[in-house]
Tab-separated table of C-alpha atoms in Angstrom:
chain	number	residue	atom	x	y	z
A	1	MET	CA	0.000	0.000	0.000
A	2	ARG	CA	1.209	3.487	-0.749
A	3	LEU	CA	0.042	6.942	0.321
A	4	VAL	CA	0.280	9.470	-2.478
A	5	ALA	CA	-0.181	13.207	-2.227
A	6	ASP	CA	-0.465	14.511	-5.754
A	7	ASP	CA	0.285	18.202	-6.305
A	8	ILE	CA	-1.796	19.393	-3.376
A	9	SER	CA	-2.363	23.024	-2.495
A	10	ILE	CA	-3.911	24.109	0.766
A	11	SER	CA	-5.194	27.505	1.824
A	12	ARG	CA	-6.557	28.511	5.174
A	13	GLY	CA	-8.727	31.567	4.747
A	14	GLU	CA	-6.751	33.999	2.594
A	15	ARG	CA	-3.430	32.416	3.441
A	16	ARG	CA	-1.814	29.976	1.058
A	17	LEU	CA	-0.075	27.417	3.269
A	18	ILE	CA	1.053	24.763	0.859
A	19	GLN	CA	1.425	25.003	-2.886
A	20	GLY	CA	1.956	22.171	-5.318
A	21	LEU	CA	3.286	19.635	-2.830
A	22	SER	CA	3.758	16.060	-4.004
A	23	PHE	CA	5.114	13.115	-2.108
A	24	ALA	CA	4.565	9.422	-1.622
A	25	VAL	CA	4.954	7.199	1.400
A	26	ASP	CA	5.558	3.521	0.682
A	27	ALA	CA	4.752	0.605	2.926
A	28	GLY	CA	7.212	0.433	5.791
A	29	GLU	CA	8.212	4.032	5.352
A	30	ALA	CA	8.036	6.970	7.732
A	31	LEU	CA	7.738	10.594	6.708
A	32	VAL	CA	8.488	13.253	9.282
A	33	LEU	CA	7.084	16.727	8.735
A	34	THR	CA	9.155	19.507	10.201
A	35	GLY	CA	9.148	23.263	9.909
A	36	PRO	CA	8.484	26.363	11.977
A	37	ASN	CA	5.257	26.891	13.932
A	38	GLY	CA	2.301	27.866	11.793
A	39	VAL	CA	3.773	26.527	8.572
A	40	GLY	CA	0.912	24.079	8.108
A	41	LYS	CA	2.055	20.753	9.516
A	42	THR	CA	-1.179	20.091	11.382
A	43	THR	CA	-3.230	21.300	8.436
A	44	LEU	CA	-1.351	18.968	6.095
A	45	LEU	CA	-1.987	16.031	8.428
A	46	ARG	CA	-5.693	16.903	8.556
A	47	VAL	CA	-5.782	17.059	4.767
A	48	LEU	CA	-4.130	13.626	4.590
A	49	ALA	CA	-6.719	12.277	7.030
A	50	GLY	CA	-9.475	13.651	4.814
A	51	PHE	CA	-10.872	16.160	7.336
A	52	ILE	CA	-10.116	19.068	5.008
A	53	PRO	CA	-10.334	18.779	1.230
A	54	PRO	CA	-7.235	20.236	-0.441
A	55	ASN	CA	-7.843	23.296	-2.617
A	56	ALA	CA	-6.141	21.500	-5.473
A	57	GLY	CA	-4.630	18.089	-6.018
A	58	ALA	CA	-5.563	14.831	-4.356
A	59	VAL	CA	-4.579	12.452	-1.594
A	60	ARG	CA	-5.058	8.764	-2.206
A	61	LEU	CA	-4.071	5.369	-0.935
A	62	GLU	CA	-2.904	3.132	-3.740
A	63	GLY	CA	-3.526	-0.555	-3.303
A	64	ALA	CA	-6.326	-0.169	-0.757
A	65	VAL	CA	-9.199	-2.615	-0.963
A	66	ASP	CA	-12.691	-1.460	-1.984
A	67	GLU	CA	-11.652	2.118	-2.592
A	68	ALA	CA	-11.672	2.778	1.155
A	69	SER	CA	-11.004	6.421	1.987
A	70	VAL	CA	-7.699	7.396	3.552
A	71	GLY	CA	-9.489	8.338	6.757
A	72	GLU	CA	-10.952	4.867	7.192
A	73	LEU	CA	-7.512	3.273	6.944
A	74	ALA	CA	-5.703	5.753	9.142
A	75	HIS	CA	-5.220	6.435	12.801
A	76	TYR	CA	-5.172	10.152	13.493
A	77	VAL	CA	-3.743	11.302	16.803
A	78	GLY	CA	-3.910	15.068	17.036
A	79	HIS	CA	-3.211	17.638	19.735
A	80	ALA	CA	-6.373	16.575	21.517
A	81	ASN	CA	-6.230	12.943	22.532
A	82	GLY	CA	-9.852	11.936	22.103
A	83	VAL	CA	-10.022	11.018	25.776
A	84	LYS	CA	-13.295	11.429	27.704
A	85	ALA	CA	-12.677	12.937	31.121
A	86	GLY	CA	-15.815	11.337	32.544
A	87	LEU	CA	-14.818	7.773	31.662
A	88	THR	CA	-12.126	5.720	33.340
A	89	VAL	CA	-8.964	4.776	31.498
A	90	ARG	CA	-10.306	1.282	30.834
A	91	GLU	CA	-13.705	2.575	29.670
A	92	ASN	CA	-11.987	4.939	27.251
A	93	ALA	CA	-9.907	2.111	25.830
A	94	ARG	CA	-12.878	-0.249	25.619
A	95	PHE	CA	-14.946	2.354	23.830
A	96	TRP	CA	-12.307	3.015	21.186
A	97	VAL	CA	-11.593	-0.646	20.569
A	98	ARG	CA	-15.281	-1.265	19.941
A	99	TYR	CA	-15.720	1.915	17.918
A	100	LEU	CA	-12.687	1.261	15.726
A	101	VAL	CA	-13.629	-2.434	15.432
A	102	GLY	CA	-10.464	-3.764	17.003
A	103	ASP	CA	-9.941	-6.842	19.135
A	104	VAL	CA	-11.619	-6.327	22.526
A	105	SER	CA	-9.529	-9.062	24.153
A	106	ASN	CA	-6.437	-6.945	23.505
A	107	VAL	CA	-7.438	-4.104	25.780
A	108	GLU	CA	-5.807	-5.336	28.971
A	109	ALA	CA	-2.524	-6.221	27.274
A	110	VAL	CA	-2.349	-2.843	25.553
A	111	LEU	CA	-3.044	-0.969	28.783
A	112	GLU	CA	-0.283	-3.038	30.391
A	113	ASN	CA	2.085	-2.184	27.525
A	114	LEU	CA	1.540	1.527	27.961
A	115	TYR	CA	1.825	1.374	31.764
A	116	LEU	CA	-1.813	2.325	32.156
A	117	ALA	CA	-2.945	-0.895	33.831
A	118	GLU	CA	-2.425	0.374	37.383
A	119	ILE	CA	-4.561	3.426	36.725
A	120	ALA	CA	-7.183	1.633	34.634
A	121	GLU	CA	-9.971	2.493	37.071
A	122	VAL	CA	-9.057	6.184	37.380
A	123	PRO	CA	-11.316	8.658	35.567
A	124	ALA	CA	-9.336	10.084	32.669
A	125	GLY	CA	-10.047	13.615	33.871
A	126	TYR	CA	-7.602	13.053	36.735
A	127	LEU	CA	-4.692	12.009	34.526
A	128	SER	CA	-1.629	14.141	33.868
A	129	ALA	CA	-0.998	15.482	30.361
A	130	GLY	CA	1.527	12.728	29.667
A	131	GLN	CA	-0.799	9.981	30.904
A	132	LYS	CA	-3.623	11.367	28.764
A	133	ARG	CA	-1.357	11.331	25.755
A	134	ARG	CA	-0.429	7.693	26.450
A	135	LEU	CA	-4.140	6.909	26.664
A	136	GLY	CA	-4.645	8.706	23.343
A	137	LEU	CA	-1.934	6.544	21.788
A	138	VAL	CA	-3.694	3.390	22.979
A	139	ARG	CA	-5.828	3.573	19.843
A	140	LEU	CA	-2.798	2.904	17.653
A	141	LEU	CA	-2.397	-0.524	19.209
A	142	LEU	CA	-6.055	-1.406	19.688
A	143	ALA	CA	-7.034	-1.455	16.046
A	144	GLU	CA	-4.883	-2.301	13.075
A	145	ARG	CA	-4.615	0.521	10.553
A	146	PRO	CA	-2.003	0.694	7.781
A	147	LEU	CA	-1.463	4.443	8.088
A	148	TRP	CA	-0.633	6.401	11.229
A	149	LEU	CA	-0.991	10.174	11.138
A	150	LEU	CA	0.560	11.600	14.280
A	151	ASP	CA	0.648	15.241	15.274
A	152	GLU	CA	3.419	15.906	17.817
A	153	PRO	CA	3.138	12.353	19.163
A	154	THR	CA	5.871	12.853	21.754
A	155	ALA	CA	4.371	16.015	23.263
A	156	ALA	CA	4.112	15.737	27.062
A	157	LEU	CA	5.656	12.246	27.065
A	158	ASP	CA	8.536	11.446	29.411
A	159	VAL	CA	11.745	9.878	28.093
A	160	ALA	CA	10.689	6.309	28.865
A	161	SER	CA	7.317	6.780	27.145
A	162	GLN	CA	9.014	8.329	24.114
A	163	ALA	CA	11.218	5.266	23.805
A	164	LEU	CA	8.139	3.094	24.169
A	165	LEU	CA	6.379	4.999	21.389
A	166	SER	CA	9.465	4.733	19.158
A	167	GLY	CA	9.323	0.978	19.634
A	168	PHE	CA	5.649	0.852	18.644
A	169	MET	CA	6.277	2.995	15.583
A	170	GLN	CA	9.238	0.904	14.524
A	171	ARG	CA	7.200	-2.287	14.863
A	172	HIS	CA	4.382	-0.699	12.843
A	173	LEU	CA	6.843	0.183	10.072
A	174	ASP	CA	8.527	-3.226	10.155
A	175	GLY	CA	5.104	-4.767	9.677
A	176	GLY	CA	4.620	-2.792	6.469
A	177	GLY	CA	2.758	0.143	7.948
A	178	MET	CA	3.060	3.763	6.877
A	179	LEU	CA	3.610	6.711	9.151
A	180	VAL	CA	3.419	10.460	8.742
A	181	ALA	CA	4.297	12.477	11.819
A	182	ALA	CA	4.644	16.171	12.478
A	183	THR	CA	7.227	16.828	15.121
A	184	HIS	CA	9.913	19.153	16.397
A	185	GLY	CA	11.861	16.593	18.343
A	186	PRO	CA	13.468	13.297	17.360
A	187	LEU	CA	11.147	10.323	17.045
A	188	GLY	CA	13.856	7.720	17.467
A	189	LEU	CA	13.149	5.958	14.192
A	190	ALA	CA	15.945	4.154	12.406
A	191	ASP	CA	15.408	5.801	9.039
A	192	ALA	CA	12.743	8.373	8.415
A	193	ARG	CA	12.501	10.736	5.517
A	194	ILE	CA	12.258	14.377	6.511
A	195	LEU	CA	9.929	16.711	4.685
A	196	GLU	CA	10.686	20.245	5.718
A	197	LEU	CA	7.815	22.603	5.103
A	198	ALA	CA	8.815	26.168	4.400
A	199	PRO	CA	6.435	29.128	4.574
A	200	ALA	CA	4.825	29.729	1.197
A	201	ILE	CA	6.206	33.110	0.180
A	202	SER	CA	4.034	35.392	-1.946
A	203	ASP	CA	4.595	34.798	-5.672
A	204	GLU	CA	7.128	32.039	-5.374
A	205	ALA	CA	4.768	30.227	-3.089
A	206	MET	CA	6.837	27.126	-2.913
A	207	ALA	CA	5.925	25.142	0.149
A	208	SER	CA	7.676	21.952	-0.756
A	209	GLY	CA	11.149	21.717	0.611
A	210	GLU	CA	13.460	19.036	-0.612
A	211	VAL	CA	12.866	15.508	0.445
A	212	SER	CA	16.071	14.069	1.793
B	1	MET	CA	-23.222	-2.036	14.297
B	2	SER	CA	-20.948	-2.649	17.272
B	3	ALA	CA	-19.386	0.785	16.706
B	4	PHE	CA	-22.860	2.341	16.688
B	5	LEU	CA	-23.839	0.596	19.905
B	6	ALA	CA	-20.508	1.455	21.524
B	7	LEU	CA	-21.064	5.136	20.791
B	8	LEU	CA	-24.655	5.026	22.004
B	9	ALA	CA	-23.637	3.267	25.212
B	10	ARG	CA	-20.778	5.694	25.802
B	11	ASP	CA	-22.979	8.761	25.372
B	12	LEU	CA	-25.673	7.376	27.653
B	13	ARG	CA	-23.113	6.466	30.277
B	14	LEU	CA	-21.587	9.951	30.124
B	15	ALA	CA	-25.005	11.621	30.212
B	16	PHE	CA	-26.116	9.783	33.321
B	17	ARG	CA	-22.730	9.863	35.035
B	18	GLU	CA	-22.101	13.565	34.533
B	19	GLY	CA	-25.780	14.321	34.885
B	20	SER	CA	-25.415	18.070	34.627
B	21	ALA	CA	-27.217	18.452	31.300
B	22	LEU	CA	-30.127	16.275	32.349
B	23	GLY	CA	-30.341	17.964	35.744
B	24	ALA	CA	-30.348	21.406	34.164
B	25	ALA	CA	-33.054	20.436	31.681
B	26	LEU	CA	-35.302	18.835	34.303
B	27	GLY	CA	-34.758	21.738	36.681
B	28	PHE	CA	-35.503	24.287	33.978
B	29	TYR	CA	-38.691	22.439	33.023
B	30	LEU	CA	-39.799	22.371	36.651
B	31	ILE	CA	-39.088	26.066	37.213
B	32	VAL	CA	-40.756	27.280	34.016
B	33	VAL	CA	-43.910	25.289	34.712
B	34	THR	CA	-43.907	26.459	38.330
B	35	MET	CA	-43.690	30.085	37.270
B	36	LEU	CA	-46.379	29.942	34.589
B	37	PRO	CA	-49.364	29.926	37.000
B	38	LEU	CA	-47.752	32.814	38.856
B	39	GLY	CA	-47.790	34.844	35.667
B	40	LEU	CA	-51.190	33.725	34.466
B	41	GLY	CA	-53.131	34.036	37.724
B	42	PRO	CA	-55.075	31.461	39.684
B	43	ASP	CA	-57.802	30.790	37.112
B	44	MET	CA	-57.981	26.985	37.349
B	45	ALA	CA	-60.211	26.582	34.313
B	46	LEU	CA	-57.869	28.639	32.149
B	47	LEU	CA	-54.796	26.736	33.365
B	48	SER	CA	-56.443	23.403	32.746
B	49	ARG	CA	-57.354	24.413	29.208
B	50	ILE	CA	-53.908	25.647	28.182
B	51	ALA	CA	-51.870	23.146	30.216
B	52	PRO	CA	-51.043	20.773	27.308
B	53	GLY	CA	-49.705	23.637	25.218
B	54	LEU	CA	-47.678	25.043	28.091
B	55	LEU	CA	-46.196	21.651	28.917
B	56	TRP	CA	-45.252	21.038	25.289
B	57	LEU	CA	-43.709	24.478	24.850
B	58	ALA	CA	-41.739	24.298	28.085
B	59	LEU	CA	-40.480	20.840	27.093
B	60	LEU	CA	-39.190	22.197	23.772
B	61	LEU	CA	-37.320	24.976	25.549
B	62	SER	CA	-35.872	22.612	28.149
B	63	ALA	CA	-34.640	20.183	25.509
B	64	LEU	CA	-33.138	23.098	23.604
B	65	LEU	CA	-30.951	23.931	26.612
B	66	THR	CA	-29.073	20.659	26.328
B	67	LEU	CA	-28.469	20.685	22.570
B	68	GLY	CA	-25.435	22.978	22.683
B	69	ARG	CA	-23.235	20.311	24.243
B	70	LEU	CA	-24.268	17.583	21.825
B	71	PHE	CA	-21.100	17.698	19.692
B	72	GLU	CA	-19.133	20.365	21.545
B	73	ALA	CA	-17.486	18.042	24.069
B	74	ASP	CA	-16.450	15.654	21.295
B	75	LEU	CA	-14.940	18.508	19.298
B	76	GLU	CA	-12.995	19.850	22.272
B	77	ASP	CA	-11.432	16.577	23.364
B	78	GLY	CA	-10.642	15.399	19.843
B	79	SER	CA	-13.125	12.513	19.823
B	80	LEU	CA	-14.881	13.946	16.777
B	81	ASP	CA	-11.668	13.664	14.726
B	82	VAL	CA	-11.301	10.026	15.651
B	83	MET	CA	-14.955	9.297	14.947
B	84	ALA	CA	-14.459	10.754	11.485
B	85	THR	CA	-11.679	8.221	10.826
B	86	GLY	CA	-13.791	5.264	11.921
B	87	THR	CA	-15.652	2.949	9.615
B	88	LEU	CA	-18.967	4.263	10.908
B	89	PRO	CA	-20.226	7.035	8.598
B	90	LEU	CA	-20.781	10.411	10.248
B	91	GLU	CA	-24.497	10.108	9.509
B	92	ALA	CA	-24.630	7.054	11.765
B	93	VAL	CA	-22.601	8.912	14.385
B	94	VAL	CA	-25.279	11.615	14.354
B	95	VAL	CA	-28.059	9.020	14.667
B	96	ALA	CA	-26.317	7.454	17.678
B	97	LYS	CA	-25.819	10.810	19.346
B	98	GLY	CA	-29.368	11.948	18.556
B	99	LEU	CA	-30.738	8.704	19.949
B	100	ALA	CA	-28.617	9.104	23.081
B	101	HIS	CA	-29.946	12.650	23.468
B	102	TRP	CA	-33.515	11.412	23.129
B	103	LEU	CA	-33.021	8.641	25.687
B	104	SER	CA	-31.094	10.755	28.159
B	105	THR	CA	-32.984	14.051	27.890
B	106	ALA	CA	-36.241	14.005	25.938
B	107	LEU	CA	-37.481	10.793	27.550
B	108	PRO	CA	-36.953	11.940	31.172
B	109	LEU	CA	-38.596	15.281	30.305
B	110	THR	CA	-41.574	13.412	28.857
B	111	LEU	CA	-41.891	11.328	32.006
B	112	LEU	CA	-41.747	14.455	34.157
B	113	ALA	CA	-44.478	16.193	32.125
B	114	PRO	CA	-47.537	14.525	33.742
B	115	MET	CA	-46.214	15.338	37.210
B	116	LEU	CA	-45.875	18.959	36.203
B	117	GLY	CA	-49.369	18.678	34.716
B	118	LEU	CA	-50.667	18.368	38.271
B	119	MET	CA	-49.387	21.857	38.943
B	120	LEU	CA	-51.323	23.224	35.977
B	121	ASN	CA	-54.566	21.480	36.918
B	122	LEU	CA	-54.342	19.293	33.824
B	123	ASP	CA	-57.369	17.036	33.471
B	124	PHE	CA	-56.504	13.430	34.408
B	125	ALA	CA	-58.032	12.217	31.165
B	126	ALA	CA	-55.419	14.243	29.290
B	127	PHE	CA	-52.440	12.530	30.940
B	128	PRO	CA	-52.167	9.496	28.637
B	129	PRO	CA	-52.606	11.528	25.425
B	130	LEU	CA	-50.021	14.050	26.655
B	131	VAL	CA	-47.399	11.396	27.312
B	132	ALA	CA	-48.246	9.509	24.119
B	133	THR	CA	-47.885	12.569	21.884
B	134	MET	CA	-44.641	13.527	23.596
B	135	LEU	CA	-43.217	10.038	23.132
B	136	ILE	CA	-44.087	10.173	19.450
B	137	GLY	CA	-43.098	13.788	18.884
B	138	THR	CA	-39.889	14.214	20.874
B	139	PRO	CA	-37.593	12.209	18.540
B	140	ALA	CA	-38.065	15.073	16.084
B	141	ILE	CA	-36.825	17.460	18.769
B	142	SER	CA	-33.614	15.494	19.319
B	143	PHE	CA	-32.879	14.844	15.670
B	144	ILE	CA	-33.733	18.293	14.315
B	145	GLY	CA	-31.657	19.576	17.205
B	146	THR	CA	-28.601	17.730	15.886
B	147	ILE	CA	-28.641	20.006	12.825
B	148	GLY	CA	-28.563	23.137	14.962
B	149	ALA	CA	-25.895	21.703	17.239
B	150	ALA	CA	-23.678	20.724	14.304
B	151	LEU	CA	-24.089	24.041	12.490
B	152	THR	CA	-23.233	26.176	15.510
B	153	LEU	CA	-20.394	23.968	16.729
B	154	ARG	CA	-17.560	26.450	16.406
B	155	SER	CA	-19.488	29.673	16.844
B	156	ARG	CA	-19.424	31.771	19.955
B	157	ARG	CA	-22.762	32.142	21.662
B	158	GLY	CA	-23.693	28.987	19.807
B	159	SER	CA	-26.499	28.158	22.192
B	160	LEU	CA	-28.347	31.363	21.289
B	161	LEU	CA	-27.891	30.638	17.602
B	162	ILE	CA	-29.226	27.120	18.078
B	163	ALA	CA	-32.445	28.543	19.490
B	164	LEU	CA	-32.874	30.825	16.473
B	165	LEU	CA	-32.116	28.026	14.025
B	166	VAL	CA	-34.010	25.210	15.603
B	167	LEU	CA	-37.095	26.675	17.268
B	168	PRO	CA	-38.811	27.555	13.963
B	169	LEU	CA	-38.250	23.950	12.870
B	170	TYR	CA	-40.026	22.757	16.011
B	171	VAL	CA	-43.233	24.587	15.049
B	172	PRO	CA	-44.825	21.641	13.177
B	173	THR	CA	-44.082	19.275	16.043
B	174	LEU	CA	-45.644	21.708	18.507
B	175	ILE	CA	-48.760	22.293	16.393
B	176	PHE	CA	-49.423	18.638	15.651
B	177	GLY	CA	-48.491	17.587	19.185
B	178	ILE	CA	-51.202	19.817	20.629
B	179	GLY	CA	-53.577	18.856	17.820
B	180	ALA	CA	-53.046	15.178	18.518
B	181	ILE	CA	-53.869	15.622	22.201
B	182	ALA	CA	-57.120	17.341	21.260
B	183	SER	CA	-58.082	14.627	18.796
B	184	LEU	CA	-57.180	11.838	21.235
B	185	LEU	CA	-59.464	13.438	23.816
B	186	GLY	CA	-62.238	13.916	21.255
B	187	PRO	CA	-64.762	11.301	20.141
B	188	GLY	CA	-62.877	10.324	16.994
B	189	GLY	CA	-59.757	9.041	18.763
B	190	ALA	CA	-56.340	9.263	17.137
B	191	GLY	CA	-56.663	11.347	14.020
B	192	PRO	CA	-54.360	12.522	11.281
B	193	SER	CA	-52.560	14.856	13.702
B	194	LEU	CA	-50.984	11.933	15.517
B	195	MET	CA	-49.895	10.348	12.239
B	196	ILE	CA	-48.374	13.583	11.017
B	197	LEU	CA	-46.594	13.962	14.352
B	198	GLY	CA	-45.112	10.495	13.898
B	199	ALA	CA	-44.244	11.264	10.292
B	200	ILE	CA	-42.325	14.372	11.358
B	201	SER	CA	-40.322	12.308	13.856
B	202	LEU	CA	-39.539	9.609	11.302
B	203	GLY	CA	-38.653	12.194	8.680
B	204	ALA	CA	-36.332	13.935	11.117
B	205	LEU	CA	-34.705	10.619	12.027
B	206	VAL	CA	-33.848	10.006	8.376
B	207	LEU	CA	-33.120	13.483	7.037
B	208	ALA	CA	-31.596	15.386	9.955
B	209	PRO	CA	-28.516	13.125	10.271
B	210	ILE	CA	-27.658	13.778	6.627
B	211	ALA	CA	-27.764	17.533	7.170
B	212	ALA	CA	-25.992	17.378	10.521
B	213	ALA	CA	-23.220	15.122	9.156
B	214	ALA	CA	-22.634	17.545	6.291
B	215	ALA	CA	-22.344	20.368	8.813
B	216	LEU	CA	-19.925	18.325	10.937
B	217	ARG	CA	-17.710	17.643	7.927
B	218	ALA	CA	-17.477	21.357	7.302
B	219	GLN	CA	-16.631	21.912	10.980
B	220	LEU	CA	-13.744	19.422	10.918
B	221	GLY	CA	-11.811	21.611	8.500
């Protein structure tokens, strides 16, 4: 399977963020989006997930069965974790596994993996920012999706949790998964392509940096 | 289907566990109906005659209070993004959330209505028709409400906008709800009013999620 962004342009309001950007992510490959604040990393991820239609160009998954949309085959973990404060850690995990049609019997093992088992009965509203983020990342392991779209996945995570996440990402890639992450810090992946987004400047309006 | 049921169960659990929306709606209903006789004077015959209309109107307003939070919490905590990446179409998400709203808000309000009817000197014979018309008519309130809630999701003072958007759409339900009570109490029994009331609810169940899902897609951008 292969994620292809074909000559996409994205505007937010009057501002042209990204102009004529093309790239492809093959199975087992990671693409890391970098660039200064406000350059459009989050917006690009939301376009890839299908939340925002690009102003021009197209995003598609080649080799997907039944023409499934990118969104249906992707995990999106954004700034907000999708965690309900009123539900306990376990209830949050059980809801997402059922909603995303994953394997319910996995829940306990995944909570254990992310060091959330001891606090499984705690309402998520009482968790620290880092614990909430770990709970948000639970979704990645609960349901199998070929594409992970991660927005600042390491934000608020301590060093041990970052290493844990790197391990999960590496295993996802080794299993033929695809990954696009926006980040400022290192993700700890063995080999990841970097796509540096530069501000689209007036008439040049070139948002695509070189792909190393 | 399991995703749909999971979402429905989650929303019901949150509604009853947090309880604030339901409590506010029930409390508002109680206070409005308590204050009406104070404004209208102690004419028991008058109160008895207009009680069904007052109870219906106050129920609409109480349900309206709770609509603002329908999608807002899910937008704020990022759940809406994740729901949009699920295999469940957004239309089905709206149906699940509308159904949860009906079960957790409209249904308790309906059950409270006859008790409040006592305060308005509502004729005992009118109790069953009142509850029956509310049971049939209130799904329209929840589902039409999803459109307003989705459209005003990112706007400030959204709850005021919802009232302006949604209340006019509640007019048919109100008219045929009252009409159905009158016809149920009359000699002819259930007339066309009751059928139209049911038709409005069924129509809202089918059409409102399409409109609300389109609005949600625009809000995700």
